[in-house]
Amino acid sequence: LSDAKIGGVETFIKDFVRRAPELFDIHLIGITADRAGRPPGQWYSVKIGAKNCSFFPVLYLPDPNKRTKIPLSLKFVLGLLRYRRTLRPVLDNSIVDFHRIETGLPFLRTDFRRVAFLHVDRKDLLHPDSETKWKQFRLLHAMVEKPILHSMDRIVSVTKKGVEIYQKRYPKLGDRITFMPTWVDNAIFHLLPPEQTRREREELGRELGLDKRDIAILFAGRFEGQKNPVLLLESFAVALRRRPELVLLLAGRGSLEG
């Protein structure tokens, strides 16, 4: 988790924390973008929604959303290794959630309870269009993945396809692998009254210079190969020839931006 990073995984974690039972003490380990206020290497009190949590950054990055030459996940693993002894007193008495498989590496020989959340299945992760470096090291990924998943008490995939892929790949872990769908934060995304919806649409249309006859299609997500916005543009170009009233709106950030 980062106090500045955006993305589906970060949204998942923060909403999971907001909905956690009150009896849970939440400890977050992640990345800081505030070197002066929250330098790495110590615990801080933070709030996510109304929930009081502890936050321990193991790494500083001025912009966690910017791609770096050294993969962020590798930097994060090195940060975990650096502060492993400091973290152990808290982790040893916790149920620890991992949201990237490789982050389990520093703790393979520990005996605390652990859960792996799989936000991307290995088929998509190793796809040629994937934004991760793992696609270049498929054999190494397999060597890392197997012992880490076998060390988990529970493996949660956010897609049913992921459950099928991992149950087939690791049949002995079948009863540990389960499905949890991603959800919508209804504090942010919710239906408005019909009249307010009409006004909001009209105001947005004026801001964007849209005609009332235009039909808007919205893409909201990261501009990365894994999301394949290029395919979207190519498809839209075909649709536009048939329906000239279509307008494509793009909302997001990423390495393909511009």
PDB file of C-alpha atoms in Angstrom, residues 233-246:
ATOM      1  CA  LEU A 233      -8.823   3.125 -29.866  1.00  0.00           C
ATOM      2  CA  GLU A 234      -8.674   0.774 -32.837  1.00  0.00           C
ATOM      3  CA  SER A 235     -12.134  -0.601 -32.037  1.00  0.00           C
ATOM      4  CA  PHE A 236     -13.529   2.876 -31.531  1.00  0.00           C
ATOM      5  CA  ALA A 237     -12.196   3.960 -34.944  1.00  0.00           C
ATOM      6  CA  VAL A 238     -14.174   1.112 -36.548  1.00  0.00           C
ATOM      7  CA  ALA A 239     -17.338   1.952 -34.581  1.00  0.00           C
ATOM      8  CA  LEU A 240     -17.016   5.653 -35.397  1.00  0.00           C
ATOM      9  CA  ARG A 241     -17.250   4.967 -39.126  1.00  0.00           C
ATOM     10  CA  ARG A 242     -20.684   3.455 -38.527  1.00  0.00           C
ATOM     11  CA  ARG A 243     -21.860   5.770 -35.759  1.00  0.00           C
ATOM     12  CA  PRO A 244     -20.356   9.268 -36.181  1.00  0.00           C
ATOM     13  CA  GLU A 245     -22.209  10.540 -33.101  1.00  0.00           C
ATOM     14  CA  LEU A 246     -19.978   8.449 -30.820  1.00  0.00           C
TER      15      LEU A 246
END
